[in-house]
Coordinates of C-alpha atoms and ligand atoms in Angstrom, one line a residue:
Y1 CA 0.3 0.2 0.3
R2 CA 1.8 3.7 -1.2
G3 CA 0.0 6.4 0.2
F4 CA 0.8 9.1 -1.6
E5 CA -1.1 11.5 0.5
E6 CA -0.5 10.0 4.0
I7 CA 3.7 10.5 2.9
L8 CA 3.2 14.1 2.3
R9 CA 2.1 15.3 5.0
D10 CA 5.0 17.1 6.9
R11 CA 6.9 18.3 4.0
E12 CA 7.9 21.4 2.6
P13 CA 4.9 22.4 0.3
E14 CA 6.6 22.3 -2.7
D15 CA 7.9 18.5 -2.2
A16 CA 4.2 18.3 -3.6
I17 CA 5.0 18.5 -7.3
P18 CA 8.2 15.8 -7.2
I19 CA 6.1 13.5 -5.4
T20 CA 2.8 13.3 -6.4
Q21 CA 4.4 12.6 -9.8
R22 CA 5.6 9.5 -8.7
I23 CA 2.0 8.5 -8.6
C24 CA 2.1 6.7 -11.9
G25 CA 5.1 7.2 -14.9
V26 CA 1.9 7.5 -18.2
C27 CA 0.2 11.1 -16.4
P28 CA 3.5 12.7 -14.1
V29 CA 3.4 15.7 -15.7
S30 CA -1.1 15.5 -14.8
H31 CA 0.1 15.2 -11.3
A32 CA 3.3 18.1 -11.3
V33 CA 0.5 21.0 -12.6
A34 CA -2.0 20.1 -10.4
S35 CA -0.3 20.3 -7.3
A36 CA 1.7 23.5 -9.2
Q37 CA -1.3 24.7 -9.6
C38 CA -2.8 23.9 -6.0
L39 CA 0.4 25.6 -4.7
D40 CA -0.2 28.6 -7.0
S41 CA -3.6 28.7 -5.5
A42 CA -1.5 28.1 -1.8
F43 CA 0.4 31.0 -2.6
A44 CA -1.8 33.5 -4.5
V45 CA 0.8 33.7 -7.1
M46 CA -0.6 33.1 -11.6
P47 CA 2.7 32.0 -13.7
P48 CA 3.5 34.8 -15.8
D49 CA 2.6 34.2 -20.4
N50 CA 6.2 32.3 -20.8
G51 CA 5.3 30.0 -17.5
R52 CA 2.0 29.9 -18.5
I53 CA 2.4 28.1 -21.6
I54 CA 5.6 26.0 -21.3
R55 CA 3.5 24.3 -18.7
N56 CA 0.7 23.7 -21.1
L57 CA 3.7 22.5 -23.7
I58 CA 4.4 19.8 -21.4
Q59 CA 0.8 18.6 -20.2
G60 CA 0.6 18.6 -24.6
A61 CA 2.9 16.9 -25.1
N62 CA 2.3 14.6 -22.4
F63 CA -1.5 14.3 -23.9
L64 CA -0.7 13.0 -27.1
Q65 CA 1.6 10.2 -25.1
S66 CA -0.4 9.1 -23.6
H67 CA -3.2 8.9 -26.4
I68 CA -1.0 7.1 -29.3
V69 CA -0.1 4.3 -25.9
H70 CA -3.7 4.0 -25.2
F71 CA -5.0 3.4 -29.0
Y72 CA -1.6 1.2 -29.9
Q73 CA 0.2 -0.8 -26.6
L74 CA -3.6 -0.3 -24.8
S75 CA -5.8 -1.1 -27.2
L76 CA -6.0 -2.4 -30.3
L77 CA -5.3 -6.0 -29.1
D78 CA -8.3 -6.4 -28.6
Y79 CA -9.0 -5.7 -31.5
V80 CA -6.0 -6.6 -34.2
R81 CA -4.6 -9.7 -34.1
G82 CA -0.8 -9.3 -33.9
P83 CA 1.9 -12.1 -34.9
Q84 CA 2.0 -15.3 -33.0
S85 CA 4.8 -14.6 -30.7
P86 CA 5.6 -12.5 -27.3
P87 CA 4.3 -9.7 -26.7
F88 CA 1.0 -11.0 -28.9
V89 CA 0.5 -14.1 -27.0
P90 CA -0.9 -15.1 -24.2
R91 CA -3.9 -13.2 -25.5
F92 CA -8.5 -13.3 -25.2
E93 CA -9.0 -15.5 -28.4
G94 CA -12.4 -14.6 -31.0
D95 CA -14.0 -12.4 -33.0
Y96 CA -11.0 -10.6 -34.2
R97 CA -12.6 -8.7 -37.6
L98 CA -10.2 -7.7 -40.0
P99 CA -8.5 -9.1 -43.2
D100 CA -5.1 -10.1 -42.7
R101 CA -4.0 -6.8 -44.9
N102 CA -5.1 -4.7 -42.2
E103 CA -3.8 -7.1 -39.5
R104 CA -0.2 -6.5 -40.4
E105 CA -1.0 -3.1 -41.3
L106 CA -2.8 -2.0 -37.7
I107 CA 0.5 -3.7 -36.0
Q108 CA 3.1 -1.6 -38.8
H109 CA 0.9 1.1 -36.8
Y110 CA 1.7 -0.8 -33.4
L111 CA 5.3 -0.6 -33.9
Q112 CA 5.6 3.0 -35.6
S113 CA 4.1 4.4 -32.9
F114 CA 6.3 3.9 -30.4
R115 CA 8.9 6.3 -32.3
V116 CA 6.3 8.9 -32.8
R117 CA 6.0 8.4 -28.6
I118 CA 10.1 9.6 -28.4
L119 CA 8.8 12.4 -30.0
T120 CA 6.1 13.8 -27.4
H121 CA 8.8 12.2 -24.8
E122 CA 11.6 15.1 -26.3
M123 CA 9.2 17.5 -26.9
A124 CA 8.6 17.5 -22.8
A125 CA 11.5 16.7 -21.3
L126 CA 13.3 19.6 -23.2
F127 CA 11.1 22.4 -21.3
S128 CA 11.4 19.8 -18.5
G129 CA 15.3 17.7 -18.3
K130 CA 14.0 14.5 -17.7
I131 CA 10.4 12.5 -18.8
P132 CA 8.3 11.2 -17.5
H133 CA 8.7 12.5 -13.7
V134 CA 9.3 16.3 -15.7
A135 CA 11.6 18.7 -13.1
S136 CA 11.3 22.6 -13.9
I137 CA 7.6 22.6 -12.8
V138 CA 7.5 24.5 -10.1
P139 CA 4.3 27.0 -8.8
A140 CA 4.1 30.6 -10.2
G141 CA 6.0 28.8 -13.6
V142 CA 8.8 26.8 -14.7
T143 CA 12.9 27.0 -14.6
V144 CA 13.6 26.7 -18.0
P145 CA 14.8 29.5 -20.3
P146 CA 12.9 29.8 -23.2
T147 CA 15.4 29.5 -25.8
V148 CA 15.1 30.1 -29.3
D149 CA 16.4 26.5 -30.5
K150 CA 14.0 24.2 -27.9
V151 CA 11.6 26.4 -30.1
T152 CA 12.0 25.0 -33.2
A153 CA 14.4 21.3 -32.2
F154 CA 10.1 21.4 -30.7
L155 CA 8.3 22.2 -33.0
W156 CA 9.8 19.5 -36.2
R157 CA 9.1 16.9 -34.1
L158 CA 5.7 18.5 -32.8
N159 CA 5.2 17.9 -36.9
E160 CA 5.7 14.8 -37.0
V161 CA 3.6 13.6 -34.1
R162 CA 0.6 15.7 -35.5
S163 CA 1.0 14.4 -38.8
F164 CA 1.5 11.1 -37.2
I165 CA -1.7 11.9 -35.8
D166 CA -3.7 13.2 -39.2
D167 CA -2.8 9.9 -41.2
V168 CA -2.9 7.6 -38.5
Y169 CA -3.9 7.6 -35.7
L170 CA -7.3 9.0 -36.0
P171 CA -8.2 6.3 -39.6
D172 CA -6.3 3.5 -37.8
V173 CA -9.5 4.9 -35.2
L174 CA -11.8 5.5 -37.8
T175 CA -11.7 1.4 -40.1
L176 CA -12.8 -0.1 -36.3
A177 CA -15.5 2.1 -35.3
R178 CA -16.3 0.8 -38.6
V179 CA -15.5 -3.1 -37.7
Y180 CA -16.8 -2.8 -34.7
R181 CA -19.8 -0.7 -35.2
D182 CA -22.1 -3.1 -32.8
Y183 CA -19.2 -1.7 -29.5
A184 CA -21.3 2.6 -30.6
D185 CA -23.9 1.0 -28.9
L186 CA -22.1 -0.4 -26.3
G187 CA -20.6 0.5 -22.8
R188 CA -22.3 3.8 -21.9
S189 CA -21.8 4.8 -19.0
C190 CA -23.9 6.4 -16.2
G191 CA -24.6 9.9 -18.1
H192 CA -23.4 12.4 -16.0
F193 CA -19.9 13.6 -17.1
L194 CA -17.7 16.1 -15.5
S195 CA -14.2 18.4 -16.7
F196 CA -12.6 20.5 -15.0
G197 CA -11.1 21.7 -17.6
V198 CA -6.9 22.8 -19.3
F199 CA -4.7 24.0 -21.0
D200 CA -4.7 27.6 -18.8
L201 CA -5.3 30.5 -22.1
D202 CA -4.9 33.3 -19.4
N203 CA -4.0 34.6 -16.3
E204 CA -7.0 34.5 -13.9
P205 CA -6.6 33.9 -10.7
A206 CA -10.1 32.2 -10.3
V207 CA -10.3 28.9 -11.8
A208 CA -13.3 28.8 -12.2
R209 CA -13.5 32.1 -14.6
R210 CA -9.9 31.5 -16.2
K211 CA -10.0 30.9 -19.7
R212 CA -8.5 27.2 -20.5
L213 CA -8.5 25.8 -23.9
F214 CA -11.2 22.5 -22.8
R215 CA -13.6 24.0 -20.2
M216 CA -14.3 23.6 -17.2
G217 CA -17.6 21.2 -16.9
R218 CA -20.5 19.4 -15.7
L219 CA -23.2 17.9 -17.6
K220 CA -25.9 16.1 -15.4
A221 CA -28.7 13.2 -17.9
G222 CA -27.0 15.4 -20.6
K223 CA -27.5 18.6 -19.3
P224 CA -24.8 21.6 -19.0
V225 CA -24.2 22.4 -15.2
P226 CA -22.1 24.6 -13.9
V227 CA -19.4 23.1 -11.8
N228 CA -18.3 23.9 -7.9
P229 CA -16.1 21.8 -6.5
A230 CA -17.4 22.1 -3.2
K231 CA -20.0 20.1 -3.5
I232 CA -16.9 16.4 -4.2
V233 CA -16.8 14.7 -1.8
E234 CA -14.9 11.1 -1.0
E235 CA -17.4 8.2 0.3
T236 CA -15.4 5.1 1.4
R237 CA -18.8 3.0 3.2
F238 CA -17.2 0.1 0.3
A239 CA -14.1 0.6 0.3
W240 CA -11.0 -0.7 2.0
Y241 CA -10.5 2.9 4.6
E242 CA -11.2 2.8 8.2
G243 CA -15.0 4.7 8.7
D244 CA -17.5 5.6 5.6
A245 CA -18.3 9.6 5.8
A246 CA -18.5 11.6 3.1
L247 CA -16.0 13.9 3.6
S248 CA -14.4 17.0 0.8
P249 CA -11.1 16.3 0.1
H250 CA -10.5 19.5 1.7
K251 CA -10.6 17.8 4.8
G252 CA -10.6 14.1 3.2
E253 CA -8.9 11.3 5.3
T254 CA -6.4 7.6 3.9
K255 CA -6.8 5.3 6.7
P256 CA -6.8 2.3 5.5
A257 CA -8.1 -0.5 6.7
P258 CA -7.8 -3.7 4.9
E259 CA -10.5 -6.2 6.8
K260 CA -13.4 -3.5 6.4
Q261 CA -16.8 -5.7 6.5
G262 CA -18.1 -5.3 2.3
A263 CA -14.9 -3.7 1.0
Y264 CA -14.1 -4.8 -2.3
T265 CA -10.9 -1.9 -3.1
W266 CA -8.8 0.8 -3.2
L267 CA -10.2 3.3 -4.9
K268 CA -12.2 5.6 -2.6
A269 CA -16.3 6.9 -4.4
P270 CA -16.0 10.3 -6.0
R271 CA -19.5 12.1 -6.0
Y272 CA -20.4 15.7 -7.3
D273 CA -23.2 16.5 -6.1
G274 CA -23.6 13.0 -5.0
E275 CA -23.8 11.4 -8.0
P276 CA -21.3 9.2 -9.8
C277 CA -19.6 11.3 -13.3
E278 CA -17.2 10.1 -16.5
V279 CA -14.5 12.3 -17.1
G280 CA -11.5 11.3 -19.5
P281 CA -11.4 13.0 -23.5
L282 CA -15.6 11.8 -23.5
A283 CA -16.1 14.2 -20.9
R284 CA -13.7 16.9 -22.4
V285 CA -15.6 16.2 -25.4
M286 CA -19.2 16.0 -24.3
V287 CA -18.6 18.9 -22.5
A288 CA -16.8 21.2 -25.6
L289 CA -20.1 19.7 -28.1
A290 CA -22.7 21.0 -25.3
D291 CA -22.1 24.8 -25.6
N292 CA -20.2 24.3 -29.3
S293 CA -17.2 26.1 -26.5
L294 CA -14.8 24.5 -29.7
P295 CA -16.1 25.3 -33.1
E296 CA -13.5 23.3 -34.2
L297 CA -14.0 20.3 -33.3
G298 CA -16.8 19.7 -33.9
K299 CA -17.3 20.0 -36.7
A300 CA -14.1 17.8 -36.8
I301 CA -16.6 15.4 -34.5
G302 CA -19.3 15.5 -36.2
Q303 CA -17.7 14.4 -40.5
A304 CA -15.7 11.5 -37.8
L305 CA -19.3 10.3 -37.5
A306 CA -20.1 10.7 -40.5
D307 CA -18.0 9.2 -41.6
A308 CA -18.6 6.1 -39.9
G309 CA -21.0 6.1 -40.3
L310 CA -22.5 6.7 -37.0
E311 CA -25.1 9.6 -35.3
Q312 CA -24.2 12.0 -33.0
R313 CA -25.8 9.1 -30.1
H314 CA -22.9 6.7 -30.8
L315 CA -21.2 9.3 -29.3
D316 CA -21.7 7.8 -25.1
S317 CA -19.6 4.6 -26.8
V318 CA -17.1 2.8 -26.5
V319 CA -16.1 4.0 -29.8
G320 CA -16.6 7.3 -28.9
R321 CA -14.3 6.7 -26.6
H322 CA -11.5 6.0 -28.6
L323 CA -12.7 8.8 -31.1
A324 CA -13.0 12.1 -29.1
R325 CA -9.4 10.4 -27.9
A326 CA -8.0 10.8 -31.4
L327 CA -9.4 13.9 -32.2
E328 CA -8.8 15.9 -29.0
A329 CA -4.7 14.8 -29.5
Q330 CA -5.6 15.8 -32.5
L331 CA -6.8 19.5 -31.3
I332 CA -3.9 20.0 -28.9
S333 CA -1.6 18.9 -31.7
R334 CA -2.3 21.6 -33.5
V335 CA -2.9 24.2 -30.8
M336 CA 0.6 23.4 -29.1
G337 CA 2.2 24.8 -32.6
Q338 CA -0.3 28.3 -32.0
W339 CA 1.4 28.5 -28.8
L340 CA 4.4 27.6 -29.4
L341 CA 4.8 31.1 -31.8
Q342 CA 3.4 33.1 -28.7
I343 CA 6.6 31.6 -25.9
R344 CA 8.7 35.6 -25.6
P345 CA 12.4 34.6 -25.6
N346 CA 14.6 37.7 -23.7
E347 CA 11.5 37.4 -20.5
P348 CA 10.3 35.8 -17.4
Q349 CA 8.7 31.6 -17.0
A350 CA 8.4 32.2 -12.9
I351 CA 8.5 35.3 -10.3
D352 CA 8.4 35.0 -6.8
F353 CA 7.3 33.4 -4.2
K354 CA 7.1 33.1 -0.4
V355 CA 5.5 30.0 0.9
P356 CA 2.6 30.8 3.7
K357 CA 2.8 29.6 7.6
S358 CA -0.9 28.9 6.7
A359 CA -2.8 28.4 4.2
E360 CA -5.2 26.2 1.6
G361 CA -5.8 25.9 -2.0
Y362 CA -6.5 23.2 -4.8
G363 CA -5.5 22.5 -7.8
L364 CA -8.7 21.3 -10.8
W365 CA -7.4 20.2 -13.6
E366 CA -7.2 17.7 -16.1
A367 CA -5.0 14.1 -16.9
P368 CA -5.2 12.7 -20.0
R369 CA -8.1 10.0 -18.1
G370 CA -10.1 12.9 -16.9
A371 CA -10.6 16.3 -14.1
L372 CA -7.5 15.9 -11.9
G373 CA -7.5 17.0 -7.7
H374 CA -5.1 18.0 -6.0
W375 CA -6.4 19.6 -1.7
I376 CA -3.6 21.2 -0.1
R377 CA -4.0 21.8 4.3
I378 CA -0.5 24.7 5.1
T379 CA 0.4 24.5 8.8
G380 CA 3.2 26.0 10.0
G381 CA 4.4 26.0 6.8
K382 CA 5.1 22.7 5.9
I383 CA 2.1 20.5 4.5
A384 CA -0.7 19.4 6.9
N385 CA -3.6 17.8 5.1
Y386 CA -3.5 16.5 1.0
Q387 CA -6.0 14.8 -0.9
A388 CA -5.7 14.2 -4.9
V389 CA -8.4 12.4 -6.4
V390 CA -7.3 11.0 -10.3
P391 CA -9.4 10.5 -12.6
T392 CA -9.7 6.5 -12.5
T393 CA -10.8 7.2 -9.1
W394 CA -13.7 8.6 -10.6
N395 CA -14.6 6.5 -13.9
A396 CA -13.7 2.9 -11.6
S397 CA -15.2 4.0 -8.1
P398 CA -16.9 1.2 -6.2
R399 CA -20.2 1.5 -5.1
D400 CA -21.3 5.0 -3.1
S401 CA -23.9 4.7 0.5
R402 CA -26.7 4.8 -1.7
G403 CA -25.8 1.7 -3.5
V404 CA -25.2 3.8 -6.9
A405 CA -22.3 2.0 -9.2
G406 CA -19.2 4.0 -10.6
P407 CA -19.0 4.9 -13.8
I408 CA -17.2 1.6 -16.1
E409 CA -19.4 -1.2 -12.8
Q410 CA -22.5 1.1 -14.8
S411 CA -21.3 0.7 -18.9
L412 CA -20.7 -2.5 -18.2
L413 CA -23.9 -3.9 -17.2
G414 CA -26.0 -5.2 -19.9
T415 CA -22.4 -6.0 -22.9
P416 CA -23.5 -8.9 -23.5
V417 CA -21.0 -11.5 -23.1
K418 CA -20.7 -14.9 -25.8
D419 CA -18.3 -16.4 -23.5
E420 CA -18.0 -15.6 -19.7
K421 CA -14.3 -18.1 -19.9
N422 CA -13.3 -15.7 -22.9
P423 CA -14.7 -12.3 -22.0
F424 CA -13.3 -10.1 -24.8
E425 CA -15.9 -7.8 -24.5
L426 CA -15.6 -6.5 -20.7
A427 CA -12.0 -6.8 -21.7
R428 CA -13.1 -3.6 -25.0
V429 CA -15.4 -1.3 -22.8
V430 CA -12.9 -1.2 -19.7
R431 CA -10.4 -0.1 -21.4
S432 CA -12.3 2.6 -23.3
F433 CA -11.7 4.5 -20.7
D434 CA -8.2 3.8 -20.7
P435 CA -8.2 3.5 -17.2
C436 CA -4.5 3.4 -15.2
I437 CA -5.6 1.5 -11.7
A438 CA -1.7 2.6 -10.6
C439 CA -3.1 6.4 -10.3
A440 CA -6.5 5.3 -8.3
V441 CA -5.8 2.2 -6.5
H442 CA -2.4 2.7 -5.1
L443 CA -0.9 -0.6 -4.1
A444 CA 1.6 -3.3 -5.0
A445 CA 2.1 -6.6 -4.3
P446 CA 5.8 -7.9 -2.8
G447 CA 7.0 -11.3 -3.7
G448 CA 3.5 -11.2 -6.7
R449 CA 4.4 -13.8 -9.7
T450 CA 6.3 -13.7 -13.6
R451 CA 4.1 -14.8 -16.0
A452 CA 6.3 -14.5 -18.7
S453 CA 9.8 -12.0 -19.4
F454 CA 10.1 -10.2 -22.9
Q455 CA 12.9 -9.1 -24.6
L456 CA 12.5 -5.7 -26.4
V457 CA 14.7 -4.8 -29.5
Ligands
NFE1 NI1 -1.4 6.8 -13.8 FE1 -3.1 9.2 -14.2 C1 -4.1 9.8 -16.3 C2 -3.8 10.7 -13.5 S1 -5.2 8.2 -14.2 S2 -2.2 8.1 -15.9 O1 -5.0 10.8 -16.9 O2 -3.9 11.6 -12.7 O3 -5.9 7.8 -12.7
MG2 MG1 -7.0 10.2 -3.6

């Protein structure tokens, strides 16, 4: 049991940025930015434009990395049979529908995507010193001065990644959407969506008023409603933690109780105004479509649905989640090119700050997998309490005290399974959420058993 929130207690507040990144190797940048924004708000500072833009660029590179690895390495093999050798076997068998020629092409893209992923990592590292766990994000900005050589080194890589997204990733998602058309009718979750919004476009201190590329918003049974962070609680009725109070993250507790009766998971159950919410690319896209805040994205969604022979109502599905992720990646990769040109090389990228003796703050941001919140309380200049509510905790949440299931649990209800010993249908539904149990569960089993070893050349 890792207990990150306990590790942070009594430490220097700035330590939250490097430490929370270790929650995960796939989405560390989101933890870095969420904790930096948490400290920005507690310290009452805002980064200058360069700092804001560079955080966005590091974050954007990490979104592209994460979405590409999700589609090619984590999902594609649910639909495409790889070669008869590790790591493509062992696998669930059955229901592979593509002709050999298409399968070979997609496996080529699987291999190609590793190179593209390297480029996205290099892009992030240019402005962060290293990746996955970045070293340059600090309160009130970043430490890396933006030089012209960094901007150009970033730009040519971005152009290559953009070509891959436009010419390979998106067409491949559309191919699967056509061939596995029935999955556009499967995997609908709870009908409520939540996005905290991501990629700051101005330096407004109040997060709810700050302009963001993907804006903060919520859909309640399909209808747009405002977000009030005070309505977020975490419940623990069915989780292996002490008690079952519904606590705001400001007051949250993380006391493990592995013997708790009736509990079945290490995940808490986040609820907004008492309701579960789906988070992630589909939530961001749904929120943007609801108020047409991203008309370019709206058009691309309409086109992609038409190309796949689908309608708007099919978005809330397994296929819809893959489409939303790919189209979001395409939009982010385009906008990153514009941000790069907004950098001003001889201007500062951070400002000074002072750690207050006592303060509270929170950072609401988006990780590739959805809404990410960090909450801090500082007393005596040290961390008195720190809570992180990560995207997969929303999506994979257990039932709450009223017995209402979380989004992934709801999305599985009613899914037809042909052979319960080989339930590939369920794997496809669950993986469309891109769950990261490492982020959410914080549990590792010592003395685990080795299932197979692979050598990657
Ligand atoms: Ni381990 Fe993470 C993302 C965060 S998911 S990947 O995206 O935050 O819970
Ligand atoms: Mg937590």
